[in-house]
């Protein structure tokens, strides 16, 4: 009922049907007068009624007084010319309910339309008391039906407006939720970048500082140590170049740095070899897994870097080992050393940014992290990452 095209079809169709009915079945009265009334209603609709209804359909106005008056009087005049045109109220009542603007106004205007049509019908039926009684009974039934239909229409339109408001509120809430998600994502991204920088650049630069300190001592010693200092300087240059490469990788894709054709095993071996050269801690690595997916590889590589960084800074160890193996449907990383071990406080993965960042990274892939003392002395770090079902089947 709130579509302008529907009203074009309904009102025009009603006038055409009435015109055909009057022409074919006059039923007494003035046929020419009835047709003239229909033409007048049609012109009124095209002139200002159609515009008023379209404005109502688009929510820009709630009434069209001129067209309401025209419809009420036209239905009454038409019924006065011929009883057949009393049927015009079938389209007249919906017009009243749509254009009235309020429920109370619609009730009063519907009553006015029923009285007008009743008077016109009484005149066309002869103006007798019997005609008046017949017209009154007809219009009473029409008015009751109009009230029922109008009330139903009002509730349907009100429900539609309520649903539209709820939809607008939901759309607004979704916009706010999207903004909150964006803010949360931005915060999470900042934390992730902090972990990436700590796990790559910070650790590499820490190694450079230690090498620089060692080189300074070697250069100030006996001339026989110049060759050892030269080796240390070469390592500093190599590490500086790798730090630059890792920085570019973080900016480009935040992915682990690999040489062409080098997989996870080659990267881990290179990392432990370099660690041995930098620290003098004999470190061996064993990687016994195949293709486990990029995301899991990144987590394992960063955990190895962090584990070796802890060995460098805290363990005072003479040897360390890195083992990556598949156990059941999971990949297990073990980093161990024979150093002095960690205290209870340091065994807490929430202690220190490095361990906390590693713990958060492992949780992102639904893994688990354990850090504790080794039975033979030293420290052991164990990271368990479950594999996706497809990956586990592929490497089984």
XYZ file of N, CA, C and O in Angstrom, residues 138-315:
712
model
N -26.179 -0.684 4.133
C -25.023 -0.938 3.256
C -23.794 -0.188 3.732
O -22.682 -0.736 3.804
N -23.991 1.081 4.065
C -22.847 1.904 4.474
C -22.341 1.532 5.856
O -21.145 1.684 6.150
N -23.231 1.042 6.718
C -22.771 0.590 8.035
C -21.820 -0.598 7.877
O -20.748 -0.660 8.515
N -22.220 -1.539 7.020
C -21.353 -2.691 6.760
C -20.045 -2.244 6.114
O -18.956 -2.705 6.473
N -20.143 -1.304 5.161
C -18.943 -0.807 4.483
C -18.014 -0.112 5.472
O -16.780 -0.280 5.422
N -18.608 0.675 6.396
C -17.794 1.404 7.370
C -17.079 0.429 8.322
O -15.896 0.608 8.635
N -17.786 -0.603 8.761
C -17.164 -1.600 9.653
C -16.022 -2.311 8.936
O -14.937 -2.503 9.505
N -16.276 -2.692 7.693
C -15.217 -3.345 6.926
C -14.030 -2.401 6.734
O -12.865 -2.812 6.847
N -14.320 -1.118 6.444
C -13.254 -0.143 6.247
C -12.431 0.039 7.527
O -11.209 0.184 7.486
N -13.114 0.044 8.676
C -12.404 0.189 9.944
C -11.469 -1.002 10.175
O -10.317 -0.828 10.601
N -11.988 -2.208 9.888
C -11.159 -3.389 10.087
C -9.949 -3.375 9.154
O -8.804 -3.608 9.570
N -10.216 -3.082 7.875
C -9.124 -3.055 6.899
C -8.141 -1.930 7.206
O -6.920 -2.115 7.136
N -8.676 -0.768 7.564
C -7.810 0.368 7.864
C -6.941 0.130 9.082
O -5.765 0.507 9.111
N -7.538 -0.476 10.111
C -6.751 -0.779 11.309
C -5.626 -1.753 10.978
O -4.485 -1.595 11.438
N -5.958 -2.744 10.180
C -4.929 -3.709 9.772
C -3.836 -3.021 8.963
O -2.630 -3.244 9.189
N -4.232 -2.146 8.019
C -3.248 -1.418 7.220
C -2.342 -0.564 8.104
O -1.129 -0.506 7.915
N -2.960 0.102 9.098
C -2.179 0.970 9.980
C -1.150 0.171 10.754
O 0.014 0.584 10.906
N -1.559 -0.977 11.256
C -0.622 -1.809 12.011
C 0.502 -2.334 11.132
O 1.663 -2.391 11.559
N 0.148 -2.717 9.891
C 1.184 -3.208 8.978
C 2.190 -2.111 8.664
O 3.412 -2.321 8.696
N 1.688 -0.908 8.380
C 2.589 0.199 8.063
C 3.431 0.573 9.276
O 4.631 0.840 9.165
N 2.801 0.582 10.462
C 3.547 0.898 11.684
C 4.646 -0.134 11.939
O 5.766 0.213 12.334
N 4.279 -1.414 11.717
C 5.288 -2.464 11.896
C 6.434 -2.292 10.903
O 7.607 -2.479 11.246
N 6.095 -1.915 9.660
C 7.140 -1.676 8.675
C 8.053 -0.527 9.073
O 9.276 -0.606 8.923
N 7.461 0.552 9.599
C 8.274 1.676 10.056
C 9.149 1.279 11.226
O 10.319 1.685 11.317
N 8.595 0.484 12.135
C 9.371 0.029 13.285
C 10.535 -0.844 12.837
O 11.654 -0.705 13.339
N 10.270 -1.725 11.882
C 11.341 -2.578 11.370
C 12.407 -1.752 10.651
O 13.603 -2.052 10.749
N 11.971 -0.708 9.944
C 12.946 0.150 9.272
C 13.835 0.870 10.279
O 15.049 0.972 10.095
N 13.216 1.356 11.362
C 14.019 2.016 12.405
C 14.991 1.028 13.048
O 16.150 1.374 13.320
N 14.500 -0.199 13.297
C 15.389 -1.201 13.880
C 16.536 -1.535 12.932
O 17.678 -1.739 13.370
N 16.228 -1.584 11.640
C 17.281 -1.858 10.655
C 18.308 -0.734 10.643
O 19.520 -0.983 10.568
N 17.822 0.507 10.727
C 18.754 1.641 10.772
C 19.632 1.567 12.016
O 20.842 1.825 11.962
N 19.005 1.234 13.167
C 19.776 1.117 14.398
C 20.789 -0.024 14.307
O 21.924 0.107 14.772
N 20.366 -1.141 13.698
C 21.278 -2.280 13.533
C 22.439 -1.907 12.619
O 23.593 -2.259 12.899
N 22.131 -1.199 11.523
C 23.191 -0.770 10.614
C 24.173 0.148 11.328
O 25.393 0.042 11.164
N 23.620 1.065 12.145
C 24.489 1.971 12.905
C 25.344 1.194 13.896
O 26.542 1.460 14.055
N 24.716 0.206 14.582
C 25.465 -0.609 15.545
C 26.548 -1.423 14.845
O 27.658 -1.588 15.370
N 26.240 -1.933 13.657
C 27.242 -2.689 12.906
C 28.412 -1.802 12.517
O 29.570 -2.232 12.527
N 28.098 -0.528 12.175
C 29.175 0.407 11.869
C 30.075 0.652 13.068
O 31.307 0.678 12.945
N 29.447 0.839 14.252
C 30.240 1.034 15.464
C 31.061 -0.214 15.793
O 32.222 -0.111 16.211
N 30.431 -1.393 15.597
C 31.154 -2.637 15.865
C 32.335 -2.798 14.917
O 33.419 -3.241 15.322
N 32.129 -2.440 13.656
C 33.241 -2.516 12.697
C 34.372 -1.587 13.108
O 35.554 -1.931 12.983
N 34.004 -0.391 13.612
C 35.043 0.541 14.069
C 35.800 -0.028 15.255
O 37.030 0.105 15.348
N 35.058 -0.670 16.179
C 35.713 -1.282 17.332
C 36.635 -2.417 16.905
O 37.740 -2.576 17.428
N 36.156 -3.236 15.936
C 36.996 -4.323 15.430
C 38.266 -3.765 14.774
O 39.345 -4.334 14.920
N 38.089 -2.654 14.063
C 39.247 -2.042 13.415
C 40.249 -1.564 14.461
O 41.465 -1.768 14.308
N 39.723 -0.935 15.528
C 40.614 -0.467 16.588
C 41.321 -1.635 17.270
O 42.531 -1.583 17.543
N 40.537 -2.719 17.534
C 41.156 -3.894 18.159
C 42.194 -4.526 17.238
O 43.260 -4.961 17.669
N 41.871 -4.575 15.936
C 42.829 -5.125 14.983
C 44.095 -4.292 14.901
O 45.198 -4.829 14.783
N 43.915 -2.970 14.980
C 45.092 -2.095 14.959
C 45.973 -2.348 16.166
O 47.209 -2.426 16.061
N 45.340 -2.496 17.343
C 46.099 -2.768 18.559
C 46.826 -4.105 18.470
O 48.003 -4.225 18.826
N 46.108 -5.140 17.968
C 46.734 -6.456 17.826
C 47.887 -6.413 16.834
O 48.921 -7.059 17.019
N 47.715 -5.630 15.756
C 48.777 -5.522 14.768
C 50.010 -4.849 15.361
O 51.142 -5.228 15.066
N 49.784 -3.852 16.216
C 50.920 -3.194 16.863
C 51.678 -4.178 17.758
O 52.915 -4.203 17.776
N 50.921 -4.988 18.503
C 51.574 -5.984 19.353
C 52.340 -7.004 18.520
O 53.450 -7.422 18.875
N 51.738 -7.398 17.397
C 52.408 -8.379 16.529
C 53.699 -7.799 15.951
O 54.731 -8.470 15.896
N 53.626 -6.537 15.528
C 54.827 -5.899 14.999
C 55.911 -5.795 16.070
O 57.098 -5.962 15.789
N 55.477 -5.512 17.314
C 56.457 -5.450 18.405
C 57.148 -6.798 18.592
O 58.362 -6.876 18.792
N 56.355 -7.894 18.506
C 56.955 -9.223 18.632
C 57.898 -9.513 17.470
O 58.985 -10.070 17.650
N 57.469 -9.132 16.249
C 58.311 -9.383 15.085
C 59.642 -8.651 15.208
O 60.708 -9.204 14.942
N 59.585 -7.391 15.618
C 60.817 -6.607 15.732
C 61.720 -7.181 16.817
O 62.935 -7.280 16.655
N 61.087 -7.604 17.936
C 61.896 -8.177 19.010
C 62.549 -9.474 18.568
O 63.716 -9.744 18.876
N 61.766 -10.297 17.829
C 62.264 -11.623 17.459
C 63.301 -11.581 16.349
O 64.011 -12.561 16.124
N 63.383 -10.497 15.619
C 64.312 -10.439 14.482
C 65.372 -9.373 14.685
O 66.518 -9.651 15.021
N 64.986 -8.137 14.500
C 65.969 -7.055 14.509
C 66.625 -6.920 15.881
O 67.849 -6.797 15.990
N 65.815 -6.910 16.954
C 66.375 -6.692 18.288
C 67.391 -7.776 18.637
O 68.458 -7.488 19.199
N 67.055 -9.029 18.329
C 67.982 -10.111 18.659
C 69.259 -10.022 17.825
O 70.372 -10.234 18.324
N 69.119 -9.691 16.532
C 70.302 -9.575 15.687
C 71.194 -8.436 16.154
O 72.423 -8.567 16.222
N 70.599 -7.302 16.497
C 71.392 -6.169 16.957
C 72.041 -6.466 18.305
O 73.138 -5.983 18.590
N 71.348 -7.256 19.145
C 71.971 -7.660 20.413
C 73.238 -8.456 20.147
O 74.283 -8.267 20.798
N 73.150 -9.361 19.176
C 74.338 -10.131 18.811
C 75.447 -9.234 18.279
O 76.640 -9.444 18.565
N 75.076 -8.204 17.496
C 76.076 -7.284 16.980
C 76.783 -6.531 18.110
O 77.998 -6.297 18.064
N 76.009 -6.126 19.104
C 76.611 -5.423 20.241
C 77.620 -6.311 20.951
O 78.742 -5.889 21.291
N 77.237 -7.554 21.191
C 78.149 -8.465 21.876
C 79.408 -8.727 21.045
O 80.529 -8.775 21.575
N 79.232 -8.865 19.723
C 80.391 -9.067 18.863
C 81.290 -7.840 18.853
O 82.521 -7.948 18.837
N 80.671 -6.681 18.842
C 81.457 -5.461 18.849
C 82.276 -5.352 20.131
O 83.450 -4.944 20.118
N 81.651 -5.707 21.252
C 82.373 -5.669 22.521
C 83.539 -6.656 22.521
O 84.650 -6.353 22.986
N 83.285 -7.855 21.980
C 84.349 -8.842 21.921
C 85.474 -8.384 21.003
O 86.679 -8.557 21.302
N 85.116 -7.769 19.874
C 86.114 -7.298 18.924
C 86.981 -6.198 19.536
O 88.200 -6.145 19.306
N 86.353 -5.304 20.292
C 87.114 -4.232 20.930
C 88.207 -4.800 21.846
O 89.344 -4.322 21.883
N 87.813 -5.829 22.604
C 88.803 -6.451 23.476
C 89.907 -7.139 22.698
O 91.083 -7.095 23.086
N 89.556 -7.763 21.564
C 90.562 -8.461 20.774
C 91.540 -7.496 20.118
O 92.741 -7.769 20.006
N 91.050 -6.356 19.687
C 91.911 -5.394 19.021
C 92.891 -4.721 19.978
O 93.959 -4.276 19.576
N 92.488 -4.602 21.229
C 93.379 -3.986 22.216
C 94.358 -4.987 22.829
O 95.210 -4.598 23.638
N 94.215 -6.248 22.489
C 95.129 -7.278 23.003
C 96.382 -7.350 22.137
O 96.684 -6.449 21.351
N 97.050 -8.460 22.202
C 98.307 -8.628 21.474
C 98.065 -8.659 19.961
O 96.982 -9.062 19.505
N 99.021 -8.228 19.176
C 98.869 -8.243 17.707
C 98.527 -9.612 17.152
O 97.933 -9.714 16.082
N 98.865 -10.655 17.879
C 98.568 -12.003 17.379
C 97.073 -12.251 17.272
O 96.635 -13.177 16.599
N 96.281 -11.431 17.957
C 94.835 -11.620 17.948
C 94.144 -10.824 16.850
O 92.914 -10.763 16.813
N 94.918 -10.176 15.997
C 94.293 -9.369 14.949
C 93.461 -10.227 14.017
O 92.377 -9.840 13.574
N 93.938 -11.435 13.676
C 93.174 -12.309 12.783
C 91.832 -12.695 13.398
O 90.815 -12.778 12.702
N 91.810 -12.944 14.710
C 90.540 -13.261 15.382
C 89.591 -12.067 15.337
O 88.375 -12.220 15.148
N 90.185 -10.861 15.500
C 89.348 -9.658 15.418
C 88.773 -9.499 14.027
O 87.615 -9.083 13.851
N 89.579 -9.844 13.006
C 89.092 -9.746 11.638
C 87.906 -10.676 11.415
O 86.929 -10.309 10.745
N 87.990 -11.871 11.984
C 86.866 -12.808 11.869
C 85.611 -12.239 12.516
O 84.504 -12.349 11.975
N 85.779 -11.631 13.666
C 84.637 -11.044 14.354
C 84.024 -9.898 13.544
O 82.808 -9.736 13.468
N 84.891 -9.107 12.927
C 84.391 -8.002 12.103
C 83.601 -8.543 10.917
O 82.560 -7.991 10.521
N 84.099 -9.648 10.324
C 83.349 -10.269 9.217
C 81.971 -10.718 9.673
O 80.973 -10.577 8.948
N 81.906 -11.274 10.878
C 80.609 -11.695 11.411
C 79.686 -10.502 11.629
O 78.474 -10.570 11.377
N 80.255 -9.404 12.118
C 79.444 -8.207 12.325
C 78.858 -7.726 11.004
O 77.670 -7.381 10.903
N 79.681 -7.727 9.951
C 79.190 -7.298 8.645
C 78.090 -8.226 8.141
O 77.064 -7.778 7.624
N 78.305 -9.529 8.310
C 77.289 -10.497 7.858
C 75.975 -10.300 8.601
O 74.885 -10.290 8.000
N 76.105 -10.151 9.927
C 74.876 -9.972 10.718
C 74.175 -8.657 10.399
O 72.947 -8.577 10.398
N 74.958 -7.632 10.143
C 74.343 -6.351 9.794
C 73.580 -6.457 8.488
O 72.475 -5.923 8.341
N 74.151 -7.165 7.513
C 73.453 -7.355 6.241
C 72.165 -8.162 6.433
O 71.127 -7.871 5.829
N 72.229 -9.182 7.295
C 71.024 -9.980 7.534
C 69.970 -9.167 8.277
O 68.772 -9.327 8.047
N 70.414 -8.290 9.182
C 69.446 -7.424 9.869
C 68.746 -6.513 8.879
O 67.529 -6.275 8.972
N 69.488 -6.002 7.898
C 68.880 -5.170 6.868
C 67.886 -5.973 6.041
O 66.788 -5.508 5.716
N 68.259 -7.197 5.688
C 67.349 -8.057 4.925
C 66.080 -8.346 5.711
O 64.968 -8.310 5.171
N 66.237 -8.636 7.007
C 65.073 -8.928 7.836
C 64.180 -7.697 7.990
O 62.951 -7.798 8.021
N 64.779 -6.523 8.077
C 63.983 -5.302 8.173
C 63.140 -5.110 6.922
O 61.950 -4.793 6.983
N 63.769 -5.316 5.769
C 63.013 -5.198 4.524
C 61.906 -6.252 4.439
O 60.814 -5.989 3.922
N 62.196 -7.448 4.920
C 61.181 -8.508 4.900
C 60.001 -8.149 5.795
O 58.845 -8.424 5.468
N 60.286 -7.533 6.967
C 59.197 -7.121 7.858
C 58.302 -6.096 7.187
O 57.078 -6.150 7.278
N 58.924 -5.155 6.507
C 58.138 -4.131 5.826
C 57.340 -4.740 4.681
O 56.180 -4.385 4.451
N 57.944 -5.676 3.958
C 57.283 -6.243 2.781
C 56.231 -7.262 3.119
O 55.105 -7.205 2.631
N 56.547 -8.211 3.990
C 55.597 -9.312 4.212
C 55.599 -9.852 5.616
O 54.793 -10.726 5.928
N 56.459 -9.382 6.481
C 56.536 -9.886 7.851
C 56.662 -11.404 7.867
O 55.972 -12.106 8.600
N 57.525 -11.914 7.021
C 57.732 -13.353 6.930
C 59.197 -13.660 7.227
O 60.053 -12.772 7.134
N 59.512 -14.916 7.607
C 60.901 -15.249 7.922
C 61.800 -15.117 6.702
O 61.386 -15.358 5.575
N 63.044 -14.706 6.962
C 63.998 -14.510 5.868
C 64.564 -15.860 5.443
O 65.023 -16.634 6.273
N 64.518 -16.144 4.132
C 65.075 -17.387 3.611
C 65.935 -17.089 2.399
O 65.645 -16.186 1.626
N 66.956 -17.853 2.261
C 67.722 -17.787 1.032
C 67.009 -18.605 -0.032
O 66.223 -19.502 0.288
N 67.255 -18.327 -1.342
C 66.587 -19.074 -2.405
C 66.785 -20.574 -2.254
O 67.900 -21.065 -2.106
N 65.697 -21.322 -2.287
C 65.748 -22.768 -2.203
C 65.955 -23.314 -0.811
O 66.104 -24.527 -0.642
N 65.986 -22.453 0.219
C 66.240 -22.917 1.584
C 64.924 -23.030 2.339
O 64.182 -22.062 2.462
N 64.614 -24.236 2.845
C 63.412 -24.442 3.628
C 63.650 -24.200 5.098
O 64.656 -23.615 5.510
N 62.714 -24.710 5.921
C 62.830 -24.513 7.364
C 64.101 -25.158 7.905
O 64.817 -24.550 8.727
N 64.415 -26.377 7.463
C 65.609 -27.068 7.973
C 66.876 -26.279 7.666
O 67.738 -26.082 8.537
N 67.013 -25.799 6.443
C 68.197 -25.026 6.085
C 68.292 -23.732 6.872
O 69.388 -23.314 7.275
N 67.142 -23.083 7.089
C 67.145 -21.836 7.846
C 67.577 -22.075 9.290
O 68.357 -21.303 9.861
N 67.066 -23.157 9.896
C 67.430 -23.471 11.283
C 68.916 -23.811 11.378
O 69.619 -23.372 12.295
N 69.427 -24.598 10.431
C 70.851 -24.951 10.442
C 71.725 -23.719 10.296
O 72.758 -23.579 10.969
N 71.367 -22.849 9.405
C 72.136 -21.623 9.237
C 72.109 -20.787 10.521
O 73.113 -20.216 10.941
N 70.914 -20.740 11.151
C 70.766 -19.958 12.376
C 71.642 -20.507 13.502
O 72.322 -19.749 14.209
N 71.660 -21.843 13.656
C 72.469 -22.425 14.735
C 73.964 -22.324 14.439
O 74.777 -22.138 15.356
N 74.356 -22.446 13.162
C 75.760 -22.278 12.808
C 76.244 -20.872 13.145
O 77.336 -20.684 13.708
N 75.441 -19.915 12.811
C 75.809 -18.542 13.108
C 75.859 -18.303 14.614
O 76.740 -17.602 15.133
N 74.911 -18.930 15.320
C 74.871 -18.785 16.777
C 76.152 -19.355 17.402
O 76.730 -18.768 18.330
N 76.604 -20.484 16.882
C 77.839 -21.093 17.386
C 79.033 -20.170 17.152
O 79.889 -19.991 18.032
N 79.104 -19.573 15.962
C 80.209 -18.676 15.654
C 80.186 -17.435 16.542
O 81.233 -16.951 16.975
N 79.015 -16.921 16.819
C 78.904 -15.694 17.597
C 79.214 -15.917 19.073
O 79.848 -15.078 19.719
N 78.740 -17.019 19.627
C 78.793 -17.203 21.078
C 79.832 -18.212 21.531
O 80.195 -18.234 22.718
N 80.298 -19.069 20.653
C 81.190 -20.142 21.063
C 80.470 -21.308 21.704
O 81.100 -22.292 22.111
N 79.133 -21.247 21.804
C 78.330 -22.339 22.363
C 78.060 -23.340 21.245
O 77.428 -23.002 20.235
N 78.554 -24.557 21.403
C 78.356 -25.572 20.374
C 76.874 -25.925 20.280
O 76.285 -26.446 21.216
N 76.296 -25.658 19.131
C 74.850 -25.837 18.954
C 74.591 -26.709 17.748
O 75.100 -26.447 16.654
N 73.824 -27.780 17.954
C 73.437 -28.648 16.839
C 71.938 -28.541 16.620
O 71.182 -28.205 17.524
N 71.524 -28.823 15.394
C 70.108 -28.709 15.034
C 69.680 -29.934 14.249
O 70.425 -30.438 13.397
N 68.463 -30.407 14.541
C 67.867 -31.525 13.822
C 66.426 -31.161 13.496
O 65.637 -30.824 14.396
N 66.091 -31.215 12.219
C 64.729 -30.905 11.772
C 64.193 -32.128 11.064
O 64.702 -32.517 10.006
N 63.149 -32.746 11.639
C 62.612 -34.001 11.116
C 61.147 -33.855 10.722
O 60.304 -34.690 11.043
N 60.827 -32.779 10.046
C 59.465 -32.576 9.543
C 59.541 -32.127 8.103
O 60.563 -31.582 7.662
N 58.457 -32.354 7.381
C 58.388 -31.913 5.998
C 57.712 -30.555 5.888
O 57.941 -29.656 6.700
N 56.856 -30.436 4.896
C 56.131 -29.182 4.675
C 55.003 -29.079 5.697
O 54.042 -29.842 5.665
N 55.125 -28.130 6.610
C 54.127 -27.996 7.683
C 53.338 -26.706 7.585
O 52.577 -26.368 8.499
N 53.485 -25.974 6.531
C 52.714 -24.749 6.367
C 53.504 -23.530 6.828
O 54.263 -23.563 7.785
N 53.284 -22.441 6.135
C 54.050 -21.219 6.373
C 53.823 -20.661 7.771
O 54.768 -20.240 8.453
N 52.570 -20.640 8.224
C 52.264 -20.038 9.524
C 52.981 -20.778 10.652
O 53.580 -20.164 11.542
N 52.950 -22.116 10.623
C 53.613 -22.900 11.669
C 55.127 -22.732 11.572
O 55.821 -22.633 12.590
N 55.668 -22.675 10.347
C 57.108 -22.474 10.182
C 57.556 -21.155 10.798
O 58.606 -21.087 11.454
N 56.768 -20.093 10.591
C 57.116 -18.793 11.156
C 57.167 -18.868 12.674
O 58.103 -18.371 13.317
N 56.154 -19.522 13.273
C 56.114 -19.637 14.732
C 57.330 -20.400 15.240
O 57.994 -19.988 16.206
N 57.656 -21.533 14.608
C 58.787 -22.333 15.056
C 60.107 -21.576 14.904
O 60.961 -21.611 15.799
N 60.283 -20.887 13.781
C 61.521 -20.148 13.567
C 61.688 -19.059 14.612
O 62.772 -18.881 15.186
N 60.624 -18.317 14.881
C 60.724 -17.248 15.882
C 60.978 -17.821 17.276
O 61.710 -17.230 18.079
N 60.375 -18.960 17.560
C 60.612 -19.581 18.870
C 62.059 -20.056 18.993
O 62.664 -19.963 20.073
N 62.627 -20.586 17.906
C 64.040 -20.975 17.933
C 64.915 -19.752 18.184
O 65.851 -19.776 19.003
N 64.615 -18.647 17.498
C 65.387 -17.426 17.683
C 65.315 -16.947 19.129
O 66.330 -16.575 19.727
N 64.125 -16.947 19.691
C 63.962 -16.486 21.064
C 64.634 -17.449 22.046
O 65.261 -17.013 23.023
N 64.488 -18.752 21.784
C 65.119 -19.727 22.667
C 66.628 -19.581 22.683
O 67.264 -19.603 23.747
N 67.239 -19.418 21.498
C 68.683 -19.237 21.443
C 69.107 -17.901 22.049
O 70.199 -17.792 22.640
N 68.258 -16.876 21.904
C 68.570 -15.594 22.536
C 68.628 -15.747 24.047
O 69.497 -15.162 24.714
N 67.730 -16.538 24.616
C 67.759 -16.773 26.056
C 68.996 -17.576 26.465
O 69.584 -17.343 27.528
N 69.382 -18.540 25.622
C 70.606 -19.297 25.906
C 71.806 -18.352 25.915
O 72.685 -18.425 26.784
N 71.856 -17.450 24.947
C 72.962 -16.504 24.837
C 73.046 -15.597 26.079
O 74.117 -15.364 26.632
N 71.893 -15.109 26.519
C 71.890 -14.071 27.534
C 71.938 -14.617 28.961
O 72.453 -13.951 29.855
N 71.381 -15.809 29.202
C 71.183 -16.240 30.579
C 71.865 -17.553 30.959
O 72.071 -17.813 32.138
N 72.186 -18.398 29.990
C 72.499 -19.783 30.344
C 73.933 -20.016 30.808
O 74.189 -20.885 31.641
